Amino acid sequence: MTLHSRITGTGSHLPPRRVTNADLVAQLAEGGIETSDQWIVERTGIRARHFAADGVQCSDMALDAARHALKAAGRDASELDLIIVATSTPDMVFPSTACILQNKLGANGCPAFDVQAVCSGFVYALTVADAMVRAGSARCALVVGSEVFSRLLDFSDRTTCVLFGDGAGAVVLEASETPGILASDLHADGKHVGILCVPGHVAGGVASGDPFLKMDGQAVFKLAVGLLEKSARATLEKAGIEAADVDWMVPHQANIRIMQSTARKLHLPMEKVVVTVDQHGNTSAASIPLALDHAVRAGQVQPGQTVLLEGVGGGFTWGSVLLKM
Ligand code: ACO
């Protein structure tokens, strides 16, 4: 019998501190930086984001999201036999945030590792977990995206600091006789490193250099729309499913205009697109599982429906996953 993997539970976490555009406008004004609610909404669709309190780590948010996902799946952490965390803002250089999360969950013993593909991280992590489940090396996996992106922001750079937020999302992915994950498609092209990066680095064991996010927004925008359409079409073709048969698209929540353009190219009405960027901003690897969990809990995404996940991020990395809930 062919083994499949299927999502059996979702969960998420948002830090309690909600920062509206008006809050951010006032905060930036103190540093002499001018922006406006109107500019942010018109260019990005973002109205608010959440920022983690000082001292809150990536693994803390991952833990809360994981607990909600485990509860929804009716599983105990002790039943996990694989943990993958997608993040670009780990607690430490090492060990991995997945190991730290594993210990906080009390799931010690199972393999645990991080995936670093920036905003495509969750799509990458889910694809790896699916492959491991289908290969028979895991039966109950936890896949998390968690980010404290606020720590990478230069609040004197208005072109980037208004775009991002913090949060976490998680899914429990289990071995199943019926198909859940139907197909996926992953890519990277390292020649685009310079258009979206945090150039700080570890050299001789010491973290040094510029710790803040740098982005050529227009270059990212142009690349993103074309690559997302191509990847989505490749995944649909692998699964033998037409775009018209997709019930929901849950895109990486970077910018409403990128989501609208991708939906338009795939001839998907915006009513089929899960949108949380307005309330969460761009939470990088957390954004897809966070949006998925919100849509599941709001009763939008229903069991049995066909869902297309797609993401693009620094690297450049991009990819998509088609699944049945
Ligand atoms: N408030 C007010 N004005 C601003 C702000 C701001 N926060 N930021 C920039 N501006 C100004 C610029 O200075 C510029 O002014 P000028 O015309 O006088 O020079 C003007 O607004 C237009 O700037 P553009 O950069 O041309 O604005 P654009 O329409 O391209 O929007 C944006 C910028 C929102 C960044 C857009 O390019 C975008 O969304 N790009 C994709 C970003 C993205 O998705 N990144 C995430 C990828 S995932 C990951 O891996 C992290």
GROMACS .gro file of C-alpha atoms and ligand atoms in nm:
model
  376
    1MET     CA    1   0.000   0.000   0.000
    2THR     CA    2   0.131   0.347  -0.088
    3LEU     CA    3   0.212   0.554   0.217
    4HIS     CA    4   0.102   0.918   0.221
    5SER     CA    5   0.137   1.206   0.465
    6ARG     CA    6  -0.154   1.416   0.584
    7ILE     CA    7  -0.196   1.723   0.807
    8THR     CA    8  -0.393   1.618   1.115
    9GLY     CA    9  -0.370   1.938   1.320
   10THR     CA   10  -0.272   2.304   1.292
   11GLY     CA   11  -0.175   2.564   1.552
   12SER     CA   12  -0.029   2.912   1.574
   13HIS     CA   13   0.098   3.182   1.802
   14LEU     CA   14   0.096   3.560   1.780
   15PRO     CA   15   0.282   3.771   2.037
   16PRO     CA   16   0.036   3.978   2.245
   17ARG     CA   17   0.186   4.314   2.139
   18ARG     CA   18  -0.010   4.429   1.833
   19VAL     CA   19   0.142   4.727   1.652
   20THR     CA   20  -0.090   4.909   1.414
   21ASN     CA   21   0.035   5.127   1.130
   22ALA     CA   22  -0.060   5.431   1.340
   23ASP     CA   23   0.155   5.299   1.629
   24LEU     CA   24   0.446   5.244   1.391
   25VAL     CA   25   0.406   5.585   1.228
   26ALA     CA   26   0.428   5.746   1.574
   27GLN     CA   27   0.727   5.529   1.676
   28LEU     CA   28   0.921   5.607   1.357
   29ALA     CA   29   0.837   5.978   1.382
   30GLU     CA   30   1.029   5.988   1.711
   31GLY     CA   31   1.339   5.889   1.513
   32GLY     CA   32   1.264   6.145   1.240
   33ILE     CA   33   1.142   5.879   0.993
   34GLU     CA   34   0.834   5.968   0.792
   35THR     CA   35   0.578   5.713   0.678
   36SER     CA   36   0.200   5.685   0.675
   37ASP     CA   37  -0.082   5.437   0.720
   38GLN     CA   38  -0.195   5.523   0.367
   39TRP     CA   39   0.145   5.444   0.207
   40ILE     CA   40   0.176   5.114   0.395
   41VAL     CA   41  -0.181   5.001   0.317
   42GLU     CA   42  -0.169   5.104  -0.050
   43ARG     CA   43   0.170   4.944  -0.125
   44THR     CA   44   0.146   4.633   0.094
   45GLY     CA   45  -0.204   4.577   0.237
   46ILE     CA   46  -0.055   4.568   0.589
   47ARG     CA   47  -0.254   4.736   0.868
   48ALA     CA   48  -0.097   4.578   1.177
   49ARG     CA   49   0.168   4.331   1.287
   50HIS     CA   50   0.270   4.168   1.617
   51PHE     CA   51   0.610   4.214   1.779
   52ALA     CA   52   0.750   3.973   2.037
   53ALA     CA   53   0.849   4.113   2.376
   54ASP     CA   54   1.220   4.138   2.463
   55GLY     CA   55   1.342   3.799   2.577
   56VAL     CA   56   1.081   3.601   2.384
   57GLN     CA   57   1.265   3.360   2.157
   58CYS     CA   58   1.173   3.185   1.834
   59SER     CA   59   1.139   2.855   2.024
   60ASP     CA   60   0.892   3.009   2.275
   61MET     CA   61   0.651   3.102   1.998
   62ALA     CA   62   0.714   2.770   1.822
   63LEU     CA   63   0.626   2.589   2.147
   64ASP     CA   64   0.287   2.756   2.179
   65ALA     CA   65   0.202   2.696   1.811
   66ALA     CA   66   0.317   2.332   1.843
   67ARG     CA   67   0.101   2.271   2.150
   68HIS     CA   68  -0.208   2.400   1.967
   69ALA     CA   69  -0.129   2.183   1.663
   70LEU     CA   70  -0.074   1.873   1.879
   71LYS     CA   71  -0.402   1.937   2.062
   72ALA     CA   72  -0.588   1.974   1.732
   73ALA     CA   73  -0.434   1.647   1.609
   74GLY     CA   74  -0.519   1.470   1.934
   75ARG     CA   75  -0.152   1.380   1.979
   76ASP     CA   76   0.090   1.401   2.270
   77ALA     CA   77   0.441   1.538   2.217
   78SER     CA   78   0.577   1.198   2.321
   79GLU     CA   79   0.426   1.053   2.001
   80LEU     CA   80   0.637   1.278   1.774
   81ASP     CA   81   0.912   1.105   1.581
   82LEU     CA   82   1.031   1.407   1.379
   83ILE     CA   83   1.054   1.781   1.442
   84ILE     CA   84   1.145   2.035   1.173
   85VAL     CA   85   1.152   2.409   1.238
   86ALA     CA   86   1.172   2.657   0.951
   87THR     CA   87   1.330   2.980   1.070
   88SER     CA   88   1.582   3.250   0.984
   89THR     CA   89   1.571   3.391   1.337
   90PRO     CA   90   1.682   3.096   1.552
   91ASP     CA   91   1.738   3.126   1.926
   92MET     CA   92   2.110   3.055   1.883
   93VAL     CA   93   2.365   2.995   1.607
   94PHE     CA   94   2.343   2.637   1.736
   95PRO     CA   95   2.192   2.410   1.856
   96SER     CA   96   1.897   2.426   1.621
   97THR     CA   97   1.570   2.580   1.736
   98ALA     CA   98   1.414   2.240   1.660
   99CYS     CA   99   1.633   2.081   1.931
  100ILE     CA  100   1.545   2.357   2.178
  101LEU     CA  101   1.175   2.316   2.093
  102GLN     CA  102   1.201   1.938   2.127
  103ASN     CA  103   1.334   1.976   2.482
  104LYS     CA  104   1.063   2.230   2.573
  105LEU     CA  105   0.800   1.987   2.442
  106GLY     CA  106   0.956   1.692   2.626
  107ALA     CA  107   0.973   1.497   2.300
  108ASN     CA  108   1.341   1.412   2.351
  109GLY     CA  109   1.492   1.145   2.131
  110CYS     CA  110   1.334   1.198   1.790
  111PRO     CA  111   1.531   1.364   1.508
  112ALA     CA  112   1.504   1.743   1.513
  113PHE     CA  113   1.656   1.999   1.278
  114ASP     CA  114   1.604   2.345   1.131
  115VAL     CA  115   1.543   2.439   0.770
  116GLN     CA  116   1.670   2.777   0.652
  117ALA     CA  117   1.498   2.897   0.336
  118VAL     CA  118   1.375   3.233   0.471
  119CYS     CA  119   1.012   3.296   0.362
  120SER     CA  120   0.998   2.969   0.165
  121GLY     CA  121   1.109   2.784   0.479
  122PHE     CA  122   0.773   2.628   0.565
  123VAL     CA  123   0.715   2.498   0.212
  124TYR     CA  124   1.067   2.350   0.219
  125ALA     CA  125   1.017   2.197   0.567
  126LEU     CA  126   0.679   2.047   0.479
  127THR     CA  127   0.822   1.893   0.162
  128VAL     CA  128   1.111   1.736   0.358
  129ALA     CA  129   0.874   1.603   0.628
  130ASP     CA  130   0.640   1.461   0.361
  131ALA     CA  131   0.932   1.280   0.196
  132MET     CA  132   1.044   1.134   0.531
  133VAL     CA  133   0.693   1.017   0.618
  134ARG     CA  134   0.641   0.861   0.275
  135ALA     CA  135   0.983   0.692   0.303
  136GLY     CA  136   0.868   0.535   0.630
  137SER     CA  137   1.125   0.711   0.849
  138ALA     CA  138   0.864   0.909   1.045
  139ARG     CA  139   0.497   0.853   1.128
  140CYS     CA  140   0.410   1.162   1.331
  141ALA     CA  141   0.599   1.479   1.242
  142LEU     CA  142   0.580   1.833   1.375
  143VAL     CA  143   0.655   2.102   1.116
  144VAL     CA  144   0.685   2.457   1.245
  145GLY     CA  145   0.757   2.801   1.101
  146SER     CA  146   0.857   3.052   1.368
  147GLU     CA  147   1.015   3.395   1.336
  148VAL     CA  148   1.113   3.697   1.544
  149PHE     CA  149   1.178   3.906   1.233
  150SER     CA  150   1.142   4.228   1.433
  151ARG     CA  151   1.496   4.159   1.563
  152LEU     CA  152   1.633   4.193   1.207
  153LEU     CA  153   1.465   4.526   1.136
  154ASP     CA  154   1.643   4.857   1.103
  155PHE     CA  155   1.381   5.102   1.231
  156SER     CA  156   1.560   5.385   1.051
  157ASP     CA  157   1.490   5.215   0.714
  158ARG     CA  158   1.125   5.283   0.631
  159THR     CA  159   1.143   5.076   0.313
  160THR     CA  160   1.171   4.753   0.512
  161CYS     CA  161   1.073   4.804   0.878
  162VAL     CA  162   0.702   4.854   0.802
  163LEU     CA  163   0.673   4.517   0.626
  164PHE     CA  164   0.749   4.248   0.883
  165GLY     CA  165   0.609   4.096   1.201
  166ASP     CA  166   0.666   3.809   1.447
  167GLY     CA  167   0.470   3.485   1.494
  168ALA     CA  168   0.466   3.108   1.460
  169GLY     CA  169   0.255   2.840   1.294
  170ALA     CA  170   0.272   2.462   1.315
  171VAL     CA  171   0.121   2.149   1.165
  172VAL     CA  172   0.124   1.785   1.271
  173LEU     CA  173   0.189   1.570   0.964
  174GLU     CA  174   0.107   1.201   0.998
  175ALA     CA  175   0.143   0.885   0.792
  176SER     CA  176  -0.186   0.810   0.621
  177GLU     CA  177  -0.341   0.560   0.382
  178THR     CA  178  -0.527   0.841   0.206
  179PRO     CA  179  -0.339   1.119   0.025
  180GLY     CA  180  -0.282   1.448   0.206
  181ILE     CA  181   0.024   1.610   0.049
  182LEU     CA  182  -0.036   1.561  -0.325
  183ALA     CA  183   0.269   1.724  -0.485
  184SER     CA  184   0.534   1.985  -0.424
  185ASP     CA  185   0.792   2.189  -0.611
  186LEU     CA  186   1.102   2.356  -0.465
  187HIS     CA  187   1.365   2.582  -0.618
  188ALA     CA  188   1.651   2.815  -0.531
  189ASP     CA  189   1.874   3.048  -0.727
  190GLY     CA  190   2.169   3.180  -0.531
  191LYS     CA  191   2.259   3.442  -0.788
  192HIS     CA  192   1.991   3.663  -0.630
  193VAL     CA  193   2.151   3.663  -0.281
  194GLY     CA  194   2.200   4.041  -0.290
  195ILE     CA  195   1.838   4.150  -0.340
  196LEU     CA  196   1.717   4.018  -0.003
  197CYS     CA  197   1.960   3.941   0.274
  198VAL     CA  198   2.086   4.003   0.626
  199PRO     CA  199   2.457   4.041   0.551
  200GLY     CA  200   2.578   3.976   0.908
  201HIS     CA  201   2.784   3.660   0.937
  202VAL     CA  202   2.970   3.426   1.168
  203ALA     CA  203   3.346   3.443   1.108
  204GLY     CA  204   3.599   3.266   1.327
  205GLY     CA  205   3.315   3.175   1.560
  206VAL     CA  206   3.220   3.540   1.611
  207ALA     CA  207   2.899   3.698   1.479
  208SER     CA  208   2.989   4.019   1.299
  209GLY     CA  209   2.885   4.258   1.026
  210ASP     CA  210   2.551   4.420   0.951
  211PRO     CA  211   2.267   4.247   1.140
  212PHE     CA  212   1.979   4.419   0.959
  213LEU     CA  213   1.761   4.311   0.668
  214LYS     CA  214   1.838   4.466   0.329
  215MET     CA  215   1.596   4.439   0.040
  216ASP     CA  216   1.556   4.565  -0.314
  217GLY     CA  217   1.176   4.560  -0.292
  218GLN     CA  218   1.104   4.613  -0.661
  219ALA     CA  219   1.348   4.341  -0.772
  220VAL     CA  220   1.193   4.100  -0.518
  221PHE     CA  221   0.843   4.191  -0.634
  222LYS     CA  222   0.917   4.132  -1.002
  223LEU     CA  223   1.089   3.798  -0.944
  224ALA     CA  224   0.829   3.676  -0.694
  225VAL     CA  225   0.521   3.702  -0.914
  226GLY     CA  226   0.666   3.508  -1.208
  227LEU     CA  227   0.831   3.239  -0.997
  228LEU     CA  228   0.523   3.176  -0.783
  229GLU     CA  229   0.301   3.126  -1.086
  230LYS     CA  230   0.553   2.888  -1.245
  231SER     CA  231   0.593   2.684  -0.927
  232ALA     CA  232   0.219   2.666  -0.862
  233ARG     CA  233   0.160   2.542  -1.218
  234ALA     CA  234   0.437   2.281  -1.185
  235THR     CA  235   0.286   2.147  -0.861
  236LEU     CA  236  -0.066   2.136  -1.006
  237GLU     CA  237   0.063   1.952  -1.311
  238LYS     CA  238   0.248   1.694  -1.098
  239ALA     CA  239  -0.075   1.629  -0.905
  240GLY     CA  240  -0.289   1.628  -1.222
  241ILE     CA  241  -0.517   1.896  -1.078
  242GLU     CA  242  -0.648   2.210  -1.250
  243ALA     CA  243  -0.611   2.550  -1.081
  244ALA     CA  244  -0.991   2.580  -1.100
  245ASP     CA  245  -1.019   2.277  -0.867
  246VAL     CA  246  -0.815   2.446  -0.591
  247ASP     CA  247  -1.044   2.541  -0.301
  248TRP     CA  248  -0.794   2.767  -0.124
  249MET     CA  249  -0.459   2.922  -0.192
  250VAL     CA  250  -0.258   2.999   0.121
  251PRO     CA  251   0.031   3.211  -0.007
  252HIS     CA  252   0.328   3.347   0.182
  253GLN     CA  253   0.192   3.670   0.326
  254ALA     CA  254   0.447   3.924   0.197
  255ASN     CA  255   0.238   4.179   0.016
  256ILE     CA  256  -0.127   4.182  -0.094
  257ARG     CA  257  -0.024   4.297  -0.442
  258ILE     CA  258   0.200   3.993  -0.494
  259MET     CA  259  -0.087   3.767  -0.381
  260GLN     CA  260  -0.334   3.941  -0.611
  261SER     CA  261  -0.098   3.916  -0.909
  262THR     CA  262  -0.032   3.545  -0.849
  263ALA     CA  263  -0.403   3.472  -0.805
  264ARG     CA  264  -0.481   3.662  -1.125
  265LYS     CA  265  -0.220   3.466  -1.322
  266LEU     CA  266  -0.369   3.138  -1.193
  267HIS     CA  267  -0.726   3.263  -1.261
  268LEU     CA  268  -0.811   3.214  -0.893
  269PRO     CA  269  -1.061   3.465  -0.748
  270MET     CA  270  -0.939   3.647  -0.435
  271GLU     CA  271  -1.230   3.480  -0.247
  272LYS     CA  272  -1.020   3.162  -0.265
  273VAL     CA  273  -0.706   3.328  -0.125
  274VAL     CA  274  -0.641   3.325   0.250
  275VAL     CA  275  -0.523   3.675   0.346
  276THR     CA  276  -0.372   3.755   0.686
  277VAL     CA  277  -0.100   3.998   0.576
  278ASP     CA  278  -0.330   4.284   0.675
  279GLN     CA  279  -0.318   4.177   1.040
  280HIS     CA  280   0.017   3.992   1.065
  281GLY     CA  281   0.251   4.162   0.816
  282ASN     CA  282   0.520   3.941   0.668
  283THR     CA  283   0.621   3.680   0.928
  284SER     CA  284   0.856   3.500   0.687
  285ALA     CA  285   0.864   3.121   0.745
  286ALA     CA  286   0.575   3.149   0.992
  287SER     CA  287   0.333   3.319   0.755
  288ILE     CA  288   0.193   3.017   0.568
  289PRO     CA  289   0.123   2.790   0.870
  290LEU     CA  290  -0.004   3.093   1.064
  291ALA     CA  291  -0.246   3.181   0.783
  292LEU     CA  292  -0.347   2.815   0.740
  293ASP     CA  293  -0.426   2.778   1.110
  294HIS     CA  294  -0.630   3.098   1.112
  295ALA     CA  295  -0.826   2.979   0.808
  296VAL     CA  296  -0.887   2.635   0.961
  297ARG     CA  297  -1.003   2.781   1.293
  298ALA     CA  298  -1.223   3.037   1.115
  299GLY     CA  299  -1.397   2.747   0.937
  300GLN     CA  300  -1.275   2.864   0.594
  301VAL     CA  301  -1.045   2.571   0.512
  302GLN     CA  302  -1.244   2.251   0.564
  303PRO     CA  303  -1.147   1.882   0.579
  304GLY     CA  304  -1.128   1.729   0.231
  305GLN     CA  305  -1.059   2.058   0.055
  306THR     CA  306  -0.769   2.111  -0.186
  307VAL     CA  307  -0.520   2.373  -0.070
  308LEU     CA  308  -0.226   2.529  -0.255
  309LEU     CA  309   0.057   2.668  -0.042
  310GLU     CA  310   0.322   2.883  -0.208
  311GLY     CA  311   0.613   3.091  -0.090
  312VAL     CA  312   0.910   3.292  -0.202
  313GLY     CA  313   1.198   3.432  -0.003
  314GLY     CA  314   1.562   3.525   0.034
  315GLY     CA  315   1.812   3.301  -0.133
  316PHE     CA  316   1.630   3.338  -0.370
  317THR     CA  317   1.411   3.042  -0.273
  318TRP     CA  318   1.061   2.954  -0.386
  319GLY     CA  319   0.821   2.665  -0.399
  320SER     CA  320   0.470   2.532  -0.355
  321VAL     CA  321   0.281   2.240  -0.201
  322LEU     CA  322  -0.060   2.108  -0.302
  323LEU     CA  323  -0.250   1.913  -0.038
  324LYS     CA  324  -0.585   1.773   0.067
  325MET     CA  325  -0.684   1.872   0.418
  326ACO     N1  326   0.661   5.516   0.384
  326ACO     C1  327   0.652   5.618   0.295
  326ACO     N2  328   0.723   5.619   0.181
  326ACO     C2  329   0.804   5.515   0.155
  326ACO     C3  330   0.817   5.407   0.245
  326ACO     C4  331   0.741   5.410   0.362
  326ACO     N3  332   0.746   5.311   0.455
  326ACO     N4  333   0.905   5.320   0.191
  326ACO     C5  334   0.945   5.370   0.073
  326ACO     N5  335   0.885   5.487   0.051
  326ACO     C6  336   0.898   5.576  -0.065
  326ACO     C7  337   1.029   5.557  -0.137
  326ACO     O1  338   1.130   5.633  -0.076
  326ACO     C8  339   0.994   5.608  -0.275
  326ACO     O2  340   0.997   5.747  -0.274
  326ACO     P1  341   1.052   5.831  -0.401
  326ACO     O3  342   0.959   5.795  -0.514
  326ACO     O4  343   1.041   5.972  -0.356
  326ACO     O5  344   1.192   5.782  -0.422
  326ACO     C9  345   0.848   5.567  -0.293
  326ACO     O6  346   0.799   5.539  -0.159
  326ACO    C10  347   0.830   5.444  -0.378
  326ACO     O7  348   0.919   5.342  -0.336
  326ACO     P2  349   0.922   5.203  -0.410
  326ACO     O8  350   1.031   5.121  -0.350
  326ACO     O9  351   0.924   5.227  -0.556
  326ACO    O10  352   0.780   5.143  -0.369
  326ACO     P3  353   0.710   5.014  -0.421
  326ACO    O11  354   0.580   5.047  -0.482
  326ACO    O12  355   0.804   4.926  -0.499
  326ACO    O13  356   0.677   4.939  -0.285
  326ACO    C11  357   0.754   4.756  -0.150
  326ACO    C12  358   0.782   4.898  -0.199
  326ACO    C13  359   0.629   4.756  -0.068
  326ACO    C14  360   0.873   4.713  -0.065
  326ACO    C15  361   0.738   4.663  -0.272
  326ACO    O14  362   0.845   4.679  -0.362
  326ACO    C16  363   0.730   4.518  -0.231
  326ACO    O15  364   0.640   4.475  -0.165
  326ACO     N6  365   0.827   4.436  -0.273
  326ACO    C17  366   0.829   4.295  -0.237
  326ACO    C18  367   0.876   4.282  -0.097
  326ACO    C19  368   0.859   4.144  -0.043
  326ACO    O16  369   0.765   4.076  -0.075
  326ACO     N7  370   0.952   4.106   0.041
  326ACO    C20  371   0.945   3.988   0.113
  326ACO    C21  372   1.004   3.872   0.042
  326ACO     S1  373   1.004   3.738   0.149
  326ACO    C22  374   1.149   3.725   0.238
  326ACO    O17  375   1.228   3.639   0.206
  326ACO    C23  376   1.178   3.812   0.353
   0.00000   0.00000   0.00000
